[in-house]
PDB file of C-alpha atoms in Angstrom:
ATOM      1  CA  UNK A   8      -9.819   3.220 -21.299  1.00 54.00           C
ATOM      2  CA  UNK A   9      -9.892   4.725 -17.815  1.00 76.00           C
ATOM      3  CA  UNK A  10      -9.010   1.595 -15.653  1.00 91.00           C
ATOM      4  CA  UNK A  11      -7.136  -2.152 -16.205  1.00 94.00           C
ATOM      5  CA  UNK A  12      -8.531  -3.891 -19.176  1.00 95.00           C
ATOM      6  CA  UNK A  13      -7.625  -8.021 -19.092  1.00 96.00           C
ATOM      7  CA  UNK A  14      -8.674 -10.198 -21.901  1.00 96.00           C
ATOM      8  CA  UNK A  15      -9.857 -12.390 -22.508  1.00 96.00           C
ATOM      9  CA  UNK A  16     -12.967 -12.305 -19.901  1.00 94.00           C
ATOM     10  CA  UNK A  17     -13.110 -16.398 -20.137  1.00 95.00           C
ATOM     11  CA  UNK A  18     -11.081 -18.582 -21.710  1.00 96.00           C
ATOM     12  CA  UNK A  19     -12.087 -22.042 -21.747  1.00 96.00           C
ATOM     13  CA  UNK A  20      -9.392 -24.496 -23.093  1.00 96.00           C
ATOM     14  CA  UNK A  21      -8.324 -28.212 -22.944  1.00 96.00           C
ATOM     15  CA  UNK A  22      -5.976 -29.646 -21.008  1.00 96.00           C
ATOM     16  CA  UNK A  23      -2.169 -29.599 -22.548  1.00 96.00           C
ATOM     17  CA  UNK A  24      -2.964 -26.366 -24.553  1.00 97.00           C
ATOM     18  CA  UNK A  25      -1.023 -23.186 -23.872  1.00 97.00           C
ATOM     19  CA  UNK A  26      -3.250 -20.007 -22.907  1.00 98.00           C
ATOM     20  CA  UNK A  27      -2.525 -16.408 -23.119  1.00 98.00           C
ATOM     21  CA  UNK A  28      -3.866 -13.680 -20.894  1.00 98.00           C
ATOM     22  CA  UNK A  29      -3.690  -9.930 -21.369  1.00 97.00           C
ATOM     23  CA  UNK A  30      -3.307  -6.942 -19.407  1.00 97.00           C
ATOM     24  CA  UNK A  31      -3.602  -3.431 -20.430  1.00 96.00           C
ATOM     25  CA  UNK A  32      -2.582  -1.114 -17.390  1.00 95.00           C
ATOM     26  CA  UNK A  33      -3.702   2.558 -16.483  1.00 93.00           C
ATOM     27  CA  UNK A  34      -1.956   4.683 -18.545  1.00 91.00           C
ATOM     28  CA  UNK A  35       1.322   5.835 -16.413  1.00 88.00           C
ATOM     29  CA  UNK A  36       0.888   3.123 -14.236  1.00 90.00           C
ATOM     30  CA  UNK A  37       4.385   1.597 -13.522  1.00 88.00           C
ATOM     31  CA  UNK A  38       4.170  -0.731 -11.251  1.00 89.00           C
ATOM     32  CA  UNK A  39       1.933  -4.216 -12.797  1.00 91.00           C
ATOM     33  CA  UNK A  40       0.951  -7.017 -10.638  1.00 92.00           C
ATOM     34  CA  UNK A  41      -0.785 -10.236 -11.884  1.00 95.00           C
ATOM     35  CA  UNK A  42      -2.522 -12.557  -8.381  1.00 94.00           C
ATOM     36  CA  UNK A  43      -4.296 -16.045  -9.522  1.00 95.00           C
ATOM     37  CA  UNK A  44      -8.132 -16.593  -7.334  1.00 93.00           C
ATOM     38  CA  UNK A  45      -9.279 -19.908  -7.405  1.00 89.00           C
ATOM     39  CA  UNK A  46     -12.929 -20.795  -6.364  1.00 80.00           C
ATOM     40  CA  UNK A  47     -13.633 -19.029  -3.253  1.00 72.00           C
ATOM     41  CA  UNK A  48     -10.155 -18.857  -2.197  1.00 76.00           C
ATOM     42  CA  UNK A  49      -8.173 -15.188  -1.553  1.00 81.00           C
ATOM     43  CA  UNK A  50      -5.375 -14.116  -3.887  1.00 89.00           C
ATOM     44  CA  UNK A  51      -2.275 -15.366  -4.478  1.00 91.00           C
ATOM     45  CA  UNK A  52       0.554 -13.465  -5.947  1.00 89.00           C
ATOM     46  CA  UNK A  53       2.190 -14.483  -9.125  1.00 93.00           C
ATOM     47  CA  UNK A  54       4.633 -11.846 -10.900  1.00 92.00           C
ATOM     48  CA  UNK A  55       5.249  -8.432 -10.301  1.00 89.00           C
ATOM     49  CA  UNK A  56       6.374  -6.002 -13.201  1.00 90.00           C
ATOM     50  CA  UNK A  57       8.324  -2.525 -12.598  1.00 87.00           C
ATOM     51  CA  UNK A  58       8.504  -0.869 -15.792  1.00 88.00           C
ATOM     52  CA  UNK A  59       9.942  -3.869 -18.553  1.00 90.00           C
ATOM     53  CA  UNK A  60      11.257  -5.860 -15.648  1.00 90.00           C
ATOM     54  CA  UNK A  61       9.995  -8.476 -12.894  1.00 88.00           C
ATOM     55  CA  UNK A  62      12.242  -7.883  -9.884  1.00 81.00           C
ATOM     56  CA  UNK A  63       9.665 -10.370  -8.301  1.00 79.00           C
ATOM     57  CA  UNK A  64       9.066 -13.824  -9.836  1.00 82.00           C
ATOM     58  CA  UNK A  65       8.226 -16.053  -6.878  1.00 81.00           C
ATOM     59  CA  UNK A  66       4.700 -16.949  -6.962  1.00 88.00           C
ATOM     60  CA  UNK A  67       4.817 -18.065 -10.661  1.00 92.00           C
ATOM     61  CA  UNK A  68       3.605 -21.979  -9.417  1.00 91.00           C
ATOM     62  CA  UNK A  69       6.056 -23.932 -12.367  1.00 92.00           C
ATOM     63  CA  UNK A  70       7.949 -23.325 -15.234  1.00 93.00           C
ATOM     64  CA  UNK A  71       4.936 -23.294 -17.507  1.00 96.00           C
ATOM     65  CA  UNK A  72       4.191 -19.762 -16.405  1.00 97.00           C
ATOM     66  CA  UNK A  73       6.093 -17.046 -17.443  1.00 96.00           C
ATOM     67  CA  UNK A  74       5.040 -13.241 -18.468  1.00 96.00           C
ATOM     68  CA  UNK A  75       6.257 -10.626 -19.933  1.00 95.00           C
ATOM     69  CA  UNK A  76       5.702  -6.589 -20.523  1.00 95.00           C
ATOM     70  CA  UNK A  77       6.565  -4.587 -23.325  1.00 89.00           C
ATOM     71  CA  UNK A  78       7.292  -1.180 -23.425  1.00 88.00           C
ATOM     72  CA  UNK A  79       6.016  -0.527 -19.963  1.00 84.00           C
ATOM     73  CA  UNK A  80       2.737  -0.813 -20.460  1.00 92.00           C
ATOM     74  CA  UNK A  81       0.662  -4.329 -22.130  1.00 96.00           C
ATOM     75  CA  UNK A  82       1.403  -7.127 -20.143  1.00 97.00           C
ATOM     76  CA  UNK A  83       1.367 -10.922 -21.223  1.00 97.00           C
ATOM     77  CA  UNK A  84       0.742 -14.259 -18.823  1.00 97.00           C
ATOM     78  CA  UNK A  85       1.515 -17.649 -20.841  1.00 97.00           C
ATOM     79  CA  UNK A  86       0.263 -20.321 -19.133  1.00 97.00           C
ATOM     80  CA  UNK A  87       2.210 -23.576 -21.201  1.00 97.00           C
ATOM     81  CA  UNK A  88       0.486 -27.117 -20.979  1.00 97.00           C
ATOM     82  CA  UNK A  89      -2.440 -26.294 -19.110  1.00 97.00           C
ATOM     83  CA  UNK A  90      -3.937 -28.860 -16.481  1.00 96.00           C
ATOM     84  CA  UNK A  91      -6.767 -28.149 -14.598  1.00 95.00           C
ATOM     85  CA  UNK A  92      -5.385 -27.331 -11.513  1.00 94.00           C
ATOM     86  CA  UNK A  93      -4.854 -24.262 -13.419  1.00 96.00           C
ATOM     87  CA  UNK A  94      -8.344 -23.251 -13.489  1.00 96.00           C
ATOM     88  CA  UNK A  95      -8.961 -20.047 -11.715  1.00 96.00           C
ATOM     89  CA  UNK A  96      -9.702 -16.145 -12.297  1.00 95.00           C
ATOM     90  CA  UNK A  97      -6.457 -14.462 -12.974  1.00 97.00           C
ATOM     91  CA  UNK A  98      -6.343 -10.739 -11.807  1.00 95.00           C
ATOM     92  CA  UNK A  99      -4.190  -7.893 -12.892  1.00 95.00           C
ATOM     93  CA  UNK A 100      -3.963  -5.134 -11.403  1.00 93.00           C
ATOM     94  CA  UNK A 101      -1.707  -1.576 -11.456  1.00 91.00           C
ATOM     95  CA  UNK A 102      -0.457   1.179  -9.909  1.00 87.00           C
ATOM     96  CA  UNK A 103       1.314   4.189 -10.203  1.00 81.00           C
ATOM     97  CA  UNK A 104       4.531   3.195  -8.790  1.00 65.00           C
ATOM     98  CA  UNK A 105       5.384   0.351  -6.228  1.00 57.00           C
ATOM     99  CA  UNK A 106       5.291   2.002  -3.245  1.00 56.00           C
ATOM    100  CA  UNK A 107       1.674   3.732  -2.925  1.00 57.00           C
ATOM    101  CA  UNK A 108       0.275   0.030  -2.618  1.00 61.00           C
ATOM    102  CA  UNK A 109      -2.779   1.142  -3.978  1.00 78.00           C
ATOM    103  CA  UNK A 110      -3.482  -1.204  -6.521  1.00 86.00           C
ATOM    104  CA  UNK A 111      -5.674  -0.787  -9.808  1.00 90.00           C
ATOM    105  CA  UNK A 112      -7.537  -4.095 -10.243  1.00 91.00           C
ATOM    106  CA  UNK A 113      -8.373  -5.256 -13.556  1.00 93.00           C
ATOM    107  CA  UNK A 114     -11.700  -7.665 -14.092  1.00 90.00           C
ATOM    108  CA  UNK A 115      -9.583 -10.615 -14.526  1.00 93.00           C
ATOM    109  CA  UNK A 116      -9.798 -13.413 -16.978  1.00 96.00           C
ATOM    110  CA  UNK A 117     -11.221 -16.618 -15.939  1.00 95.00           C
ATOM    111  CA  UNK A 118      -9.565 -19.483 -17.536  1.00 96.00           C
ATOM    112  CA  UNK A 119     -11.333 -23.051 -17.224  1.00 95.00           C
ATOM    113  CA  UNK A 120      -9.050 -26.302 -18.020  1.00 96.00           C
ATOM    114  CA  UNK A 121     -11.130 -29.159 -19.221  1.00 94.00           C
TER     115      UNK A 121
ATOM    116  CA  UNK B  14       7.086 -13.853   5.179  1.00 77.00           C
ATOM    117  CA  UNK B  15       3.970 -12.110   5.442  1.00 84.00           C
ATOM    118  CA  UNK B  16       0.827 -13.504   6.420  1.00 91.00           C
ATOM    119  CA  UNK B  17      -2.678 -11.978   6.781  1.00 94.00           C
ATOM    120  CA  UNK B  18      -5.315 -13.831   8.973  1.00 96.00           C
ATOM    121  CA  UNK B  19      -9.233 -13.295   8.389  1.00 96.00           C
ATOM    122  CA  UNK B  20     -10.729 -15.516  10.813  1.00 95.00           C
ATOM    123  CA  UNK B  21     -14.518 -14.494   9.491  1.00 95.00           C
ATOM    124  CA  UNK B  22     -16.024 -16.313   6.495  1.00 91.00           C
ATOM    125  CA  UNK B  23     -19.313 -14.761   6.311  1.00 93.00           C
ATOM    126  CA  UNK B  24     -20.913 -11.889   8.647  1.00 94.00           C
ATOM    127  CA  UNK B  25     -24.229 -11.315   8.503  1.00 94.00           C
ATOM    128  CA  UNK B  26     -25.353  -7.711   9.316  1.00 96.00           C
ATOM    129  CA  UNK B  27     -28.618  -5.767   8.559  1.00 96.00           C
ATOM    130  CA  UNK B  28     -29.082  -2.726   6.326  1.00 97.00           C
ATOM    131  CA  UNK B  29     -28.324   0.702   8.523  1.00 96.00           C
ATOM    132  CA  UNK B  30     -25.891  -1.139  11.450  1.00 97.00           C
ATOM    133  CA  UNK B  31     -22.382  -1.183  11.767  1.00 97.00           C
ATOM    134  CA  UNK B  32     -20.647  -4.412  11.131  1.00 97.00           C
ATOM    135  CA  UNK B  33     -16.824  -5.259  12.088  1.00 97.00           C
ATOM    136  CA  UNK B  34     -14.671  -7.646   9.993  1.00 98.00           C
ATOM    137  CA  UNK B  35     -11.306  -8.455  11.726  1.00 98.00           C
ATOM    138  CA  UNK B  36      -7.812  -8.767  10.522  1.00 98.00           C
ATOM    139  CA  UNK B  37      -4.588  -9.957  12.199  1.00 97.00           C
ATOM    140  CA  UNK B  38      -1.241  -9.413  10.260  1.00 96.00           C
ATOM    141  CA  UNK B  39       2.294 -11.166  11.123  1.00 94.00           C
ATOM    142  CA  UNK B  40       5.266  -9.378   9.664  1.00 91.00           C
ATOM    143  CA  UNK B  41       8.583  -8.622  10.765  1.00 88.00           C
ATOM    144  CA  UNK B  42       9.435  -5.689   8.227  1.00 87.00           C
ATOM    145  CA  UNK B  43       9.379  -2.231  10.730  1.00 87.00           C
ATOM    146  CA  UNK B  44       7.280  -0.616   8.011  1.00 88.00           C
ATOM    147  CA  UNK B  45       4.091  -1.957   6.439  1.00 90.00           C
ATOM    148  CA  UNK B  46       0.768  -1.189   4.803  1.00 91.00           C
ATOM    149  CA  UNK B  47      -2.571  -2.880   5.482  1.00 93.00           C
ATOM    150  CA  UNK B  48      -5.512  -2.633   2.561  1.00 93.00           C
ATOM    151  CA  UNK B  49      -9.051  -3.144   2.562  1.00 96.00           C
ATOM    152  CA  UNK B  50     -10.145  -4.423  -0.926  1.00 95.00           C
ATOM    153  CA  UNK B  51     -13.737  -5.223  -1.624  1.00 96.00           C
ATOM    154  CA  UNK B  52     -14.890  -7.601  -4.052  1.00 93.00           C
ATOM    155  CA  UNK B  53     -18.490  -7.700  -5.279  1.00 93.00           C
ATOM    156  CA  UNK B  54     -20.112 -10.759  -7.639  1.00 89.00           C
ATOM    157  CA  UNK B  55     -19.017  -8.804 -10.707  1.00 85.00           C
ATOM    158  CA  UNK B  56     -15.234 -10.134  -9.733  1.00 84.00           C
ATOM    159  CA  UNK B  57     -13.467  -6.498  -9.637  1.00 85.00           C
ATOM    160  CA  UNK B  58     -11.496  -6.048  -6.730  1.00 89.00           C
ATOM    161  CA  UNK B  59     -12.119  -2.152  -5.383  1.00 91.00           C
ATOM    162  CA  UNK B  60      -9.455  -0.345  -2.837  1.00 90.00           C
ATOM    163  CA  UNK B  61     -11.187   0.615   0.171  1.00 94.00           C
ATOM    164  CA  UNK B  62      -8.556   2.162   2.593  1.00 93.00           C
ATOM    165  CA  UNK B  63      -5.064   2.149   3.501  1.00 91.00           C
ATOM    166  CA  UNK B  64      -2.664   2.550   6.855  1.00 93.00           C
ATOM    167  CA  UNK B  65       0.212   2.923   7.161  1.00 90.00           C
ATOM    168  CA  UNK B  66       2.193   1.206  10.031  1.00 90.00           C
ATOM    169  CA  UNK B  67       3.568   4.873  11.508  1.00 90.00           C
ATOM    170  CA  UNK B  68       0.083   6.787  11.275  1.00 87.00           C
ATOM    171  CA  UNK B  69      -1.139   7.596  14.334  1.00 85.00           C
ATOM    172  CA  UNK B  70      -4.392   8.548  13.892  1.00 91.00           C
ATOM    173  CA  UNK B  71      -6.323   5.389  12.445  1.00 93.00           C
ATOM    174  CA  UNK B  72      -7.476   5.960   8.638  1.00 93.00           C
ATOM    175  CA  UNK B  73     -10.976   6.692   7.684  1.00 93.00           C
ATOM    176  CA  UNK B  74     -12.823   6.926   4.001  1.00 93.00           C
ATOM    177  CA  UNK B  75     -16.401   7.948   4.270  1.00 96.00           C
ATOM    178  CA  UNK B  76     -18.689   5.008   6.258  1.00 97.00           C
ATOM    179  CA  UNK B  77     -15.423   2.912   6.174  1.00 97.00           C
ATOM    180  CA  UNK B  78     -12.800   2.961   8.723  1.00 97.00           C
ATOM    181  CA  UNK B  79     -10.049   1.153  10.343  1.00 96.00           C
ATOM    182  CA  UNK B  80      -9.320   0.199  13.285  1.00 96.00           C
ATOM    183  CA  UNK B  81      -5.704  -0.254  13.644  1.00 96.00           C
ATOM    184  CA  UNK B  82      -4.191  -1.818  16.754  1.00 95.00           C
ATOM    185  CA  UNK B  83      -0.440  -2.228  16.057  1.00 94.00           C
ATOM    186  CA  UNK B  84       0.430  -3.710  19.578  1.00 93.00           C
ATOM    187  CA  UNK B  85      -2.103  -6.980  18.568  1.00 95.00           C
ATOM    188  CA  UNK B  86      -0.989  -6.209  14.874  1.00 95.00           C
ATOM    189  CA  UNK B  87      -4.976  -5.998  13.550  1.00 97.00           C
ATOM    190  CA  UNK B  88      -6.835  -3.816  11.270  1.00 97.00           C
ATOM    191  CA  UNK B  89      -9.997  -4.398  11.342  1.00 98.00           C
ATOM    192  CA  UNK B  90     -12.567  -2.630   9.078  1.00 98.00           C
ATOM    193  CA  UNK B  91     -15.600  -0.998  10.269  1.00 98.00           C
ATOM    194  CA  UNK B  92     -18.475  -0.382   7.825  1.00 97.00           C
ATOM    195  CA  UNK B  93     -20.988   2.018   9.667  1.00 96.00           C
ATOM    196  CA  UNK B  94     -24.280   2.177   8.448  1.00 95.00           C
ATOM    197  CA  UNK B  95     -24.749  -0.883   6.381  1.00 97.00           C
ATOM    198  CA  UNK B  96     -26.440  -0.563   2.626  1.00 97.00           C
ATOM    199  CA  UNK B  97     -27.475  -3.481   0.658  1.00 96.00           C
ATOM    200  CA  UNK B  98     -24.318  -2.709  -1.877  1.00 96.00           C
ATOM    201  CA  UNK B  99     -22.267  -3.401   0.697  1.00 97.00           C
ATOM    202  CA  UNK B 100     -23.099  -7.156   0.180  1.00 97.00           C
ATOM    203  CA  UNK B 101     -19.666  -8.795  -1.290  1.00 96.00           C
ATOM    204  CA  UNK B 102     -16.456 -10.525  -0.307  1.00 95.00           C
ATOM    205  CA  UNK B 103     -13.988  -8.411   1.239  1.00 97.00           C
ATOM    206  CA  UNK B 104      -9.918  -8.680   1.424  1.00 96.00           C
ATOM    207  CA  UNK B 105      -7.354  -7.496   3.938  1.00 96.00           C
ATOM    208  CA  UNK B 106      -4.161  -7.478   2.518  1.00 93.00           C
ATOM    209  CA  UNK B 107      -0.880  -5.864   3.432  1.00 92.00           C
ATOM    210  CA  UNK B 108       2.713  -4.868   1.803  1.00 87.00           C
ATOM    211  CA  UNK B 109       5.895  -4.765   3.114  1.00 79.00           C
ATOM    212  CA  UNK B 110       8.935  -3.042   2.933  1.00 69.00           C
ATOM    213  CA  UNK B 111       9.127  -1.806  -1.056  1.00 64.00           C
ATOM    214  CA  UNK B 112       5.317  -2.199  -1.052  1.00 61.00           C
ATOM    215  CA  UNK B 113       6.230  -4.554  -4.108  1.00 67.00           C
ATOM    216  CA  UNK B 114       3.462  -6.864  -3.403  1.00 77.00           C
ATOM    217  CA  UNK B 115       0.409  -7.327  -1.369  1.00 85.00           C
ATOM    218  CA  UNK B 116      -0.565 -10.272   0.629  1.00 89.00           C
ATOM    219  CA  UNK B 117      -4.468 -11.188   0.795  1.00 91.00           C
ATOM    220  CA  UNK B 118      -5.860 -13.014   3.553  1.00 93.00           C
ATOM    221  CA  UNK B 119      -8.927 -15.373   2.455  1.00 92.00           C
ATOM    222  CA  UNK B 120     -11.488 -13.196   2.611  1.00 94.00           C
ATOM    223  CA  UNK B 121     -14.703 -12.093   4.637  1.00 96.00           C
ATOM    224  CA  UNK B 122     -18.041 -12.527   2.861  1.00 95.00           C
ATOM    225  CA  UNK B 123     -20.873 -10.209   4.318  1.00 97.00           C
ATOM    226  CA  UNK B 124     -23.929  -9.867   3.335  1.00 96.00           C
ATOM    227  CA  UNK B 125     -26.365  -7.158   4.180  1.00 96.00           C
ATOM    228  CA  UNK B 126     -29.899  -8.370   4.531  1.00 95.00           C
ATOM    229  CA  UNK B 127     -33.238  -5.515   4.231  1.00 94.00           C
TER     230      UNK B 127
END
């Protein structure tokens, strides 16, 4: 498709389960961010890809996140043990490379933690 | 560290004025960005505009513009001519040196009312 494609839309799991959340970038995009929104709150950063690699890991919250991207472009976020602090929308976005700043949002995936 | 300050929680403005939402930054990298992102009830966050710390003229993109003020580091946006569309949460965020991530303040909700 033309623009960032996350899935699932909502994911509603219980706590202690592990979650997975998908990204599909533009096509070409480089650069992949994923940001975490909780309930009327702004976004807060959590990984940033370039290419294969994260040079930027510090806003994953705890151990039991971690992502990964594969072959520059599909991007996974594994959220391990869930608890319901967890509960937000998490947004992915991309752009062409790192330093335009103009970032490609995706519509994010909103995971709720029972 | 970055930080992005949006003092504003909800404007209120009617359809066909101008309505101002402000933005105060805090960096100490020489060379930034500040972004306007709008975020409607559908969840997708849309780019509005970008400036750069060293352009002198201050950015514009159609009814939106901003008005940058690097001496009392804000970037306020300026929607001219209000339409009912505009109604929706909007983000200032900004990226440092390496533009490898963006920093969202907490958001402005406006709403444009008939």
């Amino acid at each position: 498709g033309a623009g960032v494609s996350q899935s699932p839309s909502n994911k509603v799991t219980e706590k202690g389960k592990d979650v997975e959340l998908r990204c599909d970038p533009i096509s070409g995009h480089t650069a992949l961010y994923w940001y975490r929104q909780s309930l009327g709150q702004g976004l807060e950063f959590l990984i940033y890809f370039q290419g294969n690699s994260a040079p930027d890991k510090s806003g994953l919250p705890s151990d039991r996140f971690s992502a990964e991207r594969t072959g520059g472009s599909v991007s996974t976020l594994t959220i391990q043990r869930t608890q319901q602090e967890d509960s937000a929308v998490y947004l992915c976005a991309s752009s062409q490379d790192r330093n335009t700043g103009e970032l490609f949002f995706g519509e994010g995936s909103r995971l709720t933690v029972l | 560290a970055q930080k992005i300050t949006q003092t504003q929680p909800g404007m209120f403005v009617q359809e066909k004025e101008a309505v101002t939402l402000d933005c105060t930054y805090d960096t100490s990298d020489p060379s930034y960005g500040l972004f306007w992102y709008k975020q409607p009830s559908s969840g997708e966050m849309i780019f509005l505009i970008y400036q750069g710390s060293y352009d002198q003229q201050n950015a514009t993109e159609g009814r939106y513009s901003l008005n940058f003020q690097k001496a009392r580091k804000s970037a306020n946006l300026v929607i001219s001519a209000s339409q009912l569309g505009d109604s929706a949460m909007y983000f200032c965020a900004m990226a440092g040196s390496g533009y490898s991530t963006l920093t969202f303040g907490k958001g402005t909700m406006l709403l444009v009312s008939p």
